[in-house]
mmCIF file of C-alpha atoms and ligand atoms in Angstrom:
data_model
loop_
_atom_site.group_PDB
_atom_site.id
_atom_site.type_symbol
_atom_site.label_atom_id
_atom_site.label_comp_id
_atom_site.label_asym_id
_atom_site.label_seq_id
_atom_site.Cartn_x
_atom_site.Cartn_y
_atom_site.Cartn_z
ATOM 1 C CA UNK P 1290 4.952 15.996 49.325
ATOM 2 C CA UNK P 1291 5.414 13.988 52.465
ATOM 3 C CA UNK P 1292 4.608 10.438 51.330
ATOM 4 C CA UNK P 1293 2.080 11.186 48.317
ATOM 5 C CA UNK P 1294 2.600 10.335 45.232
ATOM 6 C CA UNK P 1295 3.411 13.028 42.707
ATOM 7 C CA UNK P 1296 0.351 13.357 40.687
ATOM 8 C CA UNK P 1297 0.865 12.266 36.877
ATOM 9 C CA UNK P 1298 -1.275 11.783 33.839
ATOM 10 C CA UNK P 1299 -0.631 9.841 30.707
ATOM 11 C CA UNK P 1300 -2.080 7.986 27.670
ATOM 12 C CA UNK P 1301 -2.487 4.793 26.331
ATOM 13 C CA UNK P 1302 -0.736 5.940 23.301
ATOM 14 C CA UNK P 1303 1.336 9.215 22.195
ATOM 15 C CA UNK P 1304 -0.385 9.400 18.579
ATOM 16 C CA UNK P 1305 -3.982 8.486 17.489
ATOM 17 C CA UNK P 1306 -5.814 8.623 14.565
ATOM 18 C CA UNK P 1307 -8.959 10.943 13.796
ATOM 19 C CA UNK P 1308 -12.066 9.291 16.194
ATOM 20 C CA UNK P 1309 -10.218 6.983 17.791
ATOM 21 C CA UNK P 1310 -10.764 7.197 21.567
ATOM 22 C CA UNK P 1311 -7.627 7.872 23.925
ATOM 23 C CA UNK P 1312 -7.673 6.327 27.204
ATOM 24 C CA UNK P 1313 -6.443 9.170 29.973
ATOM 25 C CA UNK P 1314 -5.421 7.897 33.357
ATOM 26 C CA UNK P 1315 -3.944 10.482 36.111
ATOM 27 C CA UNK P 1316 -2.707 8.756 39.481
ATOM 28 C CA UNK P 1317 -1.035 9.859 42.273
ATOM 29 C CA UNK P 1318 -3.770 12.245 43.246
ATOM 30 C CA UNK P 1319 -5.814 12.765 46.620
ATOM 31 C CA UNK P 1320 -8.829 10.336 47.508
ATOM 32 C CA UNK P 1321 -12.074 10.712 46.523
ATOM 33 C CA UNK P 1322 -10.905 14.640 44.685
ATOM 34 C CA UNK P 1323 -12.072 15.675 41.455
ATOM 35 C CA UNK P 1324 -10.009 15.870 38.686
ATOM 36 C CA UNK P 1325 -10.448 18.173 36.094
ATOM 37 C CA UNK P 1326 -9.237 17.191 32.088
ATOM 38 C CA UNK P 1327 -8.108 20.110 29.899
ATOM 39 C CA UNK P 1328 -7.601 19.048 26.460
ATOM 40 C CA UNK P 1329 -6.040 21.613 23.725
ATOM 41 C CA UNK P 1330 -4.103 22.058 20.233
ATOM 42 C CA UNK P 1331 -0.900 23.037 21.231
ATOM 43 C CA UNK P 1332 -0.471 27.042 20.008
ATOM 44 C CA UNK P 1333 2.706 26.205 18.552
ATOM 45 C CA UNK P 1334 1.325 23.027 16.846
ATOM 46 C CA UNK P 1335 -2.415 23.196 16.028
ATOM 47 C CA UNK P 1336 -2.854 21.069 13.361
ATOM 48 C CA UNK P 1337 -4.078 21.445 9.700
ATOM 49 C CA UNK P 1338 -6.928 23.374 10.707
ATOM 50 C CA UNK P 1339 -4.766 26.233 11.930
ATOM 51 C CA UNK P 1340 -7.068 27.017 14.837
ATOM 52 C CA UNK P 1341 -5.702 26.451 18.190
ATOM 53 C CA UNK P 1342 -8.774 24.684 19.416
ATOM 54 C CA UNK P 1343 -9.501 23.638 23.139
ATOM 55 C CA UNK P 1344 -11.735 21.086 23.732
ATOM 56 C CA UNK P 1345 -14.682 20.974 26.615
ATOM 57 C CA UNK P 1346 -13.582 19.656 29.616
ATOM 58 C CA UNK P 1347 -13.945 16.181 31.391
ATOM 59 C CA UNK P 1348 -14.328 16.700 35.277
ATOM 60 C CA UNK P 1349 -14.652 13.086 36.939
ATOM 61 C CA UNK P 1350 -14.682 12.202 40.740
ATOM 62 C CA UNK P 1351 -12.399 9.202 41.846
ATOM 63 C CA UNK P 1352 -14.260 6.146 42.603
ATOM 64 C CA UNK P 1353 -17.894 8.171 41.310
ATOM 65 C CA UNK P 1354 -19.568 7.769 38.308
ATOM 66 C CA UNK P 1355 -17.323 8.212 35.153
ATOM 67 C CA UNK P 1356 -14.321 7.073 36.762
ATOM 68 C CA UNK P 1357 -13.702 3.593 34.759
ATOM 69 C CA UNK P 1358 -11.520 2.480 37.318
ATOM 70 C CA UNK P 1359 -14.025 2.196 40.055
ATOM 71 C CA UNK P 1360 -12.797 2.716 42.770
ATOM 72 C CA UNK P 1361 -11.467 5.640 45.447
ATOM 73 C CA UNK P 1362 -7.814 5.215 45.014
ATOM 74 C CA UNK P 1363 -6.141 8.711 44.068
ATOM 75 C CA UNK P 1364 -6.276 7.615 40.280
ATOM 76 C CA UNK P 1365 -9.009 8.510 37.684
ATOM 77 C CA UNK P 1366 -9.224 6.612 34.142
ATOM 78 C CA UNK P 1367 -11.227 8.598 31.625
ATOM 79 C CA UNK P 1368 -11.834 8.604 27.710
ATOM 80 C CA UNK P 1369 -11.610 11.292 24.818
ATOM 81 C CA UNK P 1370 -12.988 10.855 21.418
ATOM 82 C CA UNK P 1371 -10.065 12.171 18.847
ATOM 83 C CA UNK P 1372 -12.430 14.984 16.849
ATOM 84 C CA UNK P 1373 -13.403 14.010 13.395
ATOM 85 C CA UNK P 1374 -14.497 17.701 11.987
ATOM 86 C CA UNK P 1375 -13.577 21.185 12.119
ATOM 87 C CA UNK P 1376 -15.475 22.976 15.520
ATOM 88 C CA UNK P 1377 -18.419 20.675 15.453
ATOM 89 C CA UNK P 1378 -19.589 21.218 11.833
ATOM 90 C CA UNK P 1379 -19.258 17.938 10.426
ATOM 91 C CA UNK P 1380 -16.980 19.256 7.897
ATOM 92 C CA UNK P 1381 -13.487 20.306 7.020
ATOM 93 C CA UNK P 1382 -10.242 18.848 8.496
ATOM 94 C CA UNK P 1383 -10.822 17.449 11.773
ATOM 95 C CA UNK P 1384 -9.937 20.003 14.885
ATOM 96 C CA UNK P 1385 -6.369 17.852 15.912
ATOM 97 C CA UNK P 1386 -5.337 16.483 12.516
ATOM 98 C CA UNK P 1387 -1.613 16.697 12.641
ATOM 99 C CA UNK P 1388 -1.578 18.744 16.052
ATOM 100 C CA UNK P 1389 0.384 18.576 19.348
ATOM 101 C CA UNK P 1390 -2.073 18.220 22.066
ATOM 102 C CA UNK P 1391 -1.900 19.153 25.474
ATOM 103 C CA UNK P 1392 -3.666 17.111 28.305
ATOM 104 C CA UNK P 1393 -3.750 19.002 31.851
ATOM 105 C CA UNK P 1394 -5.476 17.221 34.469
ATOM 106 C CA UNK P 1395 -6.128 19.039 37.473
ATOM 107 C CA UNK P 1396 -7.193 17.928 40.868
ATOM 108 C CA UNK P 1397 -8.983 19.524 43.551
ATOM 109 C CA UNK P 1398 -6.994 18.401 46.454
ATOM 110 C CA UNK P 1399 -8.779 17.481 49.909
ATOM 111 C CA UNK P 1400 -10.898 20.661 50.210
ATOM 112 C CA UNK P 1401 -12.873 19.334 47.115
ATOM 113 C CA UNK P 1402 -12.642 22.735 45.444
ATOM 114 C CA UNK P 1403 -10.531 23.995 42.347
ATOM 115 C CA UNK P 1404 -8.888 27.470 42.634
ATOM 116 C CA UNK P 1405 -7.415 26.823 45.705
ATOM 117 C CA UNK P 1406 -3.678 26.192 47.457
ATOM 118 C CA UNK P 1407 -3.737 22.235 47.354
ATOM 119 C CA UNK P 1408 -4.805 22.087 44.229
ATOM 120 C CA UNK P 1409 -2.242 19.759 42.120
ATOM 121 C CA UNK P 1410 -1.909 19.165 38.676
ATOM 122 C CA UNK P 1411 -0.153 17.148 35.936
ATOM 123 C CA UNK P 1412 0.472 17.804 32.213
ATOM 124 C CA UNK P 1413 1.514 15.138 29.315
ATOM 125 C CA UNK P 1414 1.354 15.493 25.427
ATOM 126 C CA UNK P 1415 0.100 13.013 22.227
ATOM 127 C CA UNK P 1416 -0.363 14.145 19.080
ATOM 128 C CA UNK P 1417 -3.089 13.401 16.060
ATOM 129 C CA UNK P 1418 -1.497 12.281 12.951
ATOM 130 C CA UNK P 1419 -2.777 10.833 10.258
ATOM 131 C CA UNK P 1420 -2.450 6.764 10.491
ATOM 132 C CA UNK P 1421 1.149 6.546 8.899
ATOM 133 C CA UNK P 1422 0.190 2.427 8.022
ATOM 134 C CA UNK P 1423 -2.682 3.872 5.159
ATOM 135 C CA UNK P 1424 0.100 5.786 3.221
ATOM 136 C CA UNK P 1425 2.800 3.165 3.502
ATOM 137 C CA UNK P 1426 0.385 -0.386 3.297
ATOM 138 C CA UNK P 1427 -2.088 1.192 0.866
ATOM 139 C CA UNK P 1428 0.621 3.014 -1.562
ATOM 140 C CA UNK P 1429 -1.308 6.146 -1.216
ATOM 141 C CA UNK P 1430 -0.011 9.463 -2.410
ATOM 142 C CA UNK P 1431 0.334 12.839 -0.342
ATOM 143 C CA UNK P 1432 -2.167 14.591 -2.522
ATOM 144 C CA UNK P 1433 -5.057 11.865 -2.013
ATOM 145 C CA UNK P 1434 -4.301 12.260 1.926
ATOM 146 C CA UNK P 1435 -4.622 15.900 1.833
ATOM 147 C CA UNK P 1436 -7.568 16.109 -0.169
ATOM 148 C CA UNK P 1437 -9.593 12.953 1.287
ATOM 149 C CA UNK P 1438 -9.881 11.846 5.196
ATOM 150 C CA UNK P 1439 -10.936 7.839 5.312
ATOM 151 C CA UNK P 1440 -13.247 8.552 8.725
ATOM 152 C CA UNK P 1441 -14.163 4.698 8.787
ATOM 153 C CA UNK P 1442 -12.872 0.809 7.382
ATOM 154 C CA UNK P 1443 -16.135 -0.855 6.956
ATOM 155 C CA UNK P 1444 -14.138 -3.818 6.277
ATOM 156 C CA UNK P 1445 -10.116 -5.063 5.755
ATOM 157 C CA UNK P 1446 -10.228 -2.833 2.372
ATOM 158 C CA UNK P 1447 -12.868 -0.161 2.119
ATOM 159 C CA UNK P 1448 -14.091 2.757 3.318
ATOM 160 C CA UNK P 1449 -16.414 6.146 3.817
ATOM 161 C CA UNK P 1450 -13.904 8.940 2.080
ATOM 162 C CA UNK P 1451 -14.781 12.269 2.948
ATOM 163 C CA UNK P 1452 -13.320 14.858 0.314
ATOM 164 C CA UNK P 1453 -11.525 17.823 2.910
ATOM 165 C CA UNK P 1454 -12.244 20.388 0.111
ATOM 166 C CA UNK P 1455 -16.033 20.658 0.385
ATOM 167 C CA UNK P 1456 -16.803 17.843 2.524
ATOM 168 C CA UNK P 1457 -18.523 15.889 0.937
ATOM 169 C CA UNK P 1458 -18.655 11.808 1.454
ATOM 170 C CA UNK P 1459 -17.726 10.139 -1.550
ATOM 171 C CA UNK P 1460 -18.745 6.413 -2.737
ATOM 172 C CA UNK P 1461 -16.766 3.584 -0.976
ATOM 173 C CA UNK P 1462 -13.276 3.612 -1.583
ATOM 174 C CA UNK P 1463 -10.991 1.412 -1.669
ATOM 175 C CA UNK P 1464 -8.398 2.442 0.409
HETATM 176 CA CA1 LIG T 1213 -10.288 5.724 40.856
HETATM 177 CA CA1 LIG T 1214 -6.791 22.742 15.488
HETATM 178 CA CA1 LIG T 1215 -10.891 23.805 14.625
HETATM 179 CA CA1 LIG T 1216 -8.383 22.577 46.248
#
């Protein structure tokens, strides 16, 4: 490694919620490379859905456009919206809810190309659980979090409730 960094790549948090937005930052990688972000439910953990999803990938050149750091500097800072629905129909439990996720981000080394020898990459976990604060704050039961998914707070007490068995909003909710 002679006097490189060793490439990493971590979140802002390890758990989110469904449509919050995790903030992905891999350092230690070459100048000015491309690095490519791999996001997928963990086979051994994919979530409520039971489909082992994978999710398309983020490619983003350090220091171009998409990097939200800015700058050349061997580290790219990107952004992933948690899914919300089941494989982009609007419906059903959202892809990650309750999974394991794993983030591989993969960088194409001074030649600028993947699939080649100095190629590096880095691999980190989170997971997707539902927010822990609405069961415990909001005396909720188990059987109203399974069969409803809150997918907004329009204000300190209410929200859109979607019902997970046919997916349907309902009215505002207290929540
Ligand atoms: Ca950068
Ligand atoms: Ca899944
Ligand atoms: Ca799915
Ligand atoms: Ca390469």
């Amino acid at each position: 490694m002679d006097q490189q960094e060793f490439p990493q790549v971590e979140t802002d948090k390890e758990d989110y919620a469904p449509g919050e937005t995790v903030t992905i930052s891999a350092t230690g990688f070459e100048l000015g490379s491309t690095i490519k972000f791999e996001i997928e439910d963990d086979p051994a953990d994919p979530g409520d859905d039971g489909d082992v999803d994978a999710y398309d990938p983020i490619e983003v050149t350090d220091g171009g456009e998409g990097d939200l750091d800015g700058t050349e500097n061997g580290q790219v800072v990107t952004t992933w919206e948690v899914p919300t629905d089941n494989n982009g129909t609007g419906l059903g439990p959202p892809d990650a809810l309750n999974a394991t996720l794993n983030l591989t981000a993969t960088g194409t080394g001074a030649d600028g190309s993947f699939g080649t020898a100095d190629d590096r990459s880095a691999t980190t976990t989170f997971t997707d659980s539902f927010p822990q604060s609405f069961l415990t704050t909001n005396n909720l039961s188990i059987d109203e979090i399974q069969k409803y998914l809150i997918v907004g707070l329009k204000s300190q007490d209410n929200g859109d409730a979607v019902n997970l068995q046919n997916g349907e909003f309902g009215a505002d909710r207290d929540v």
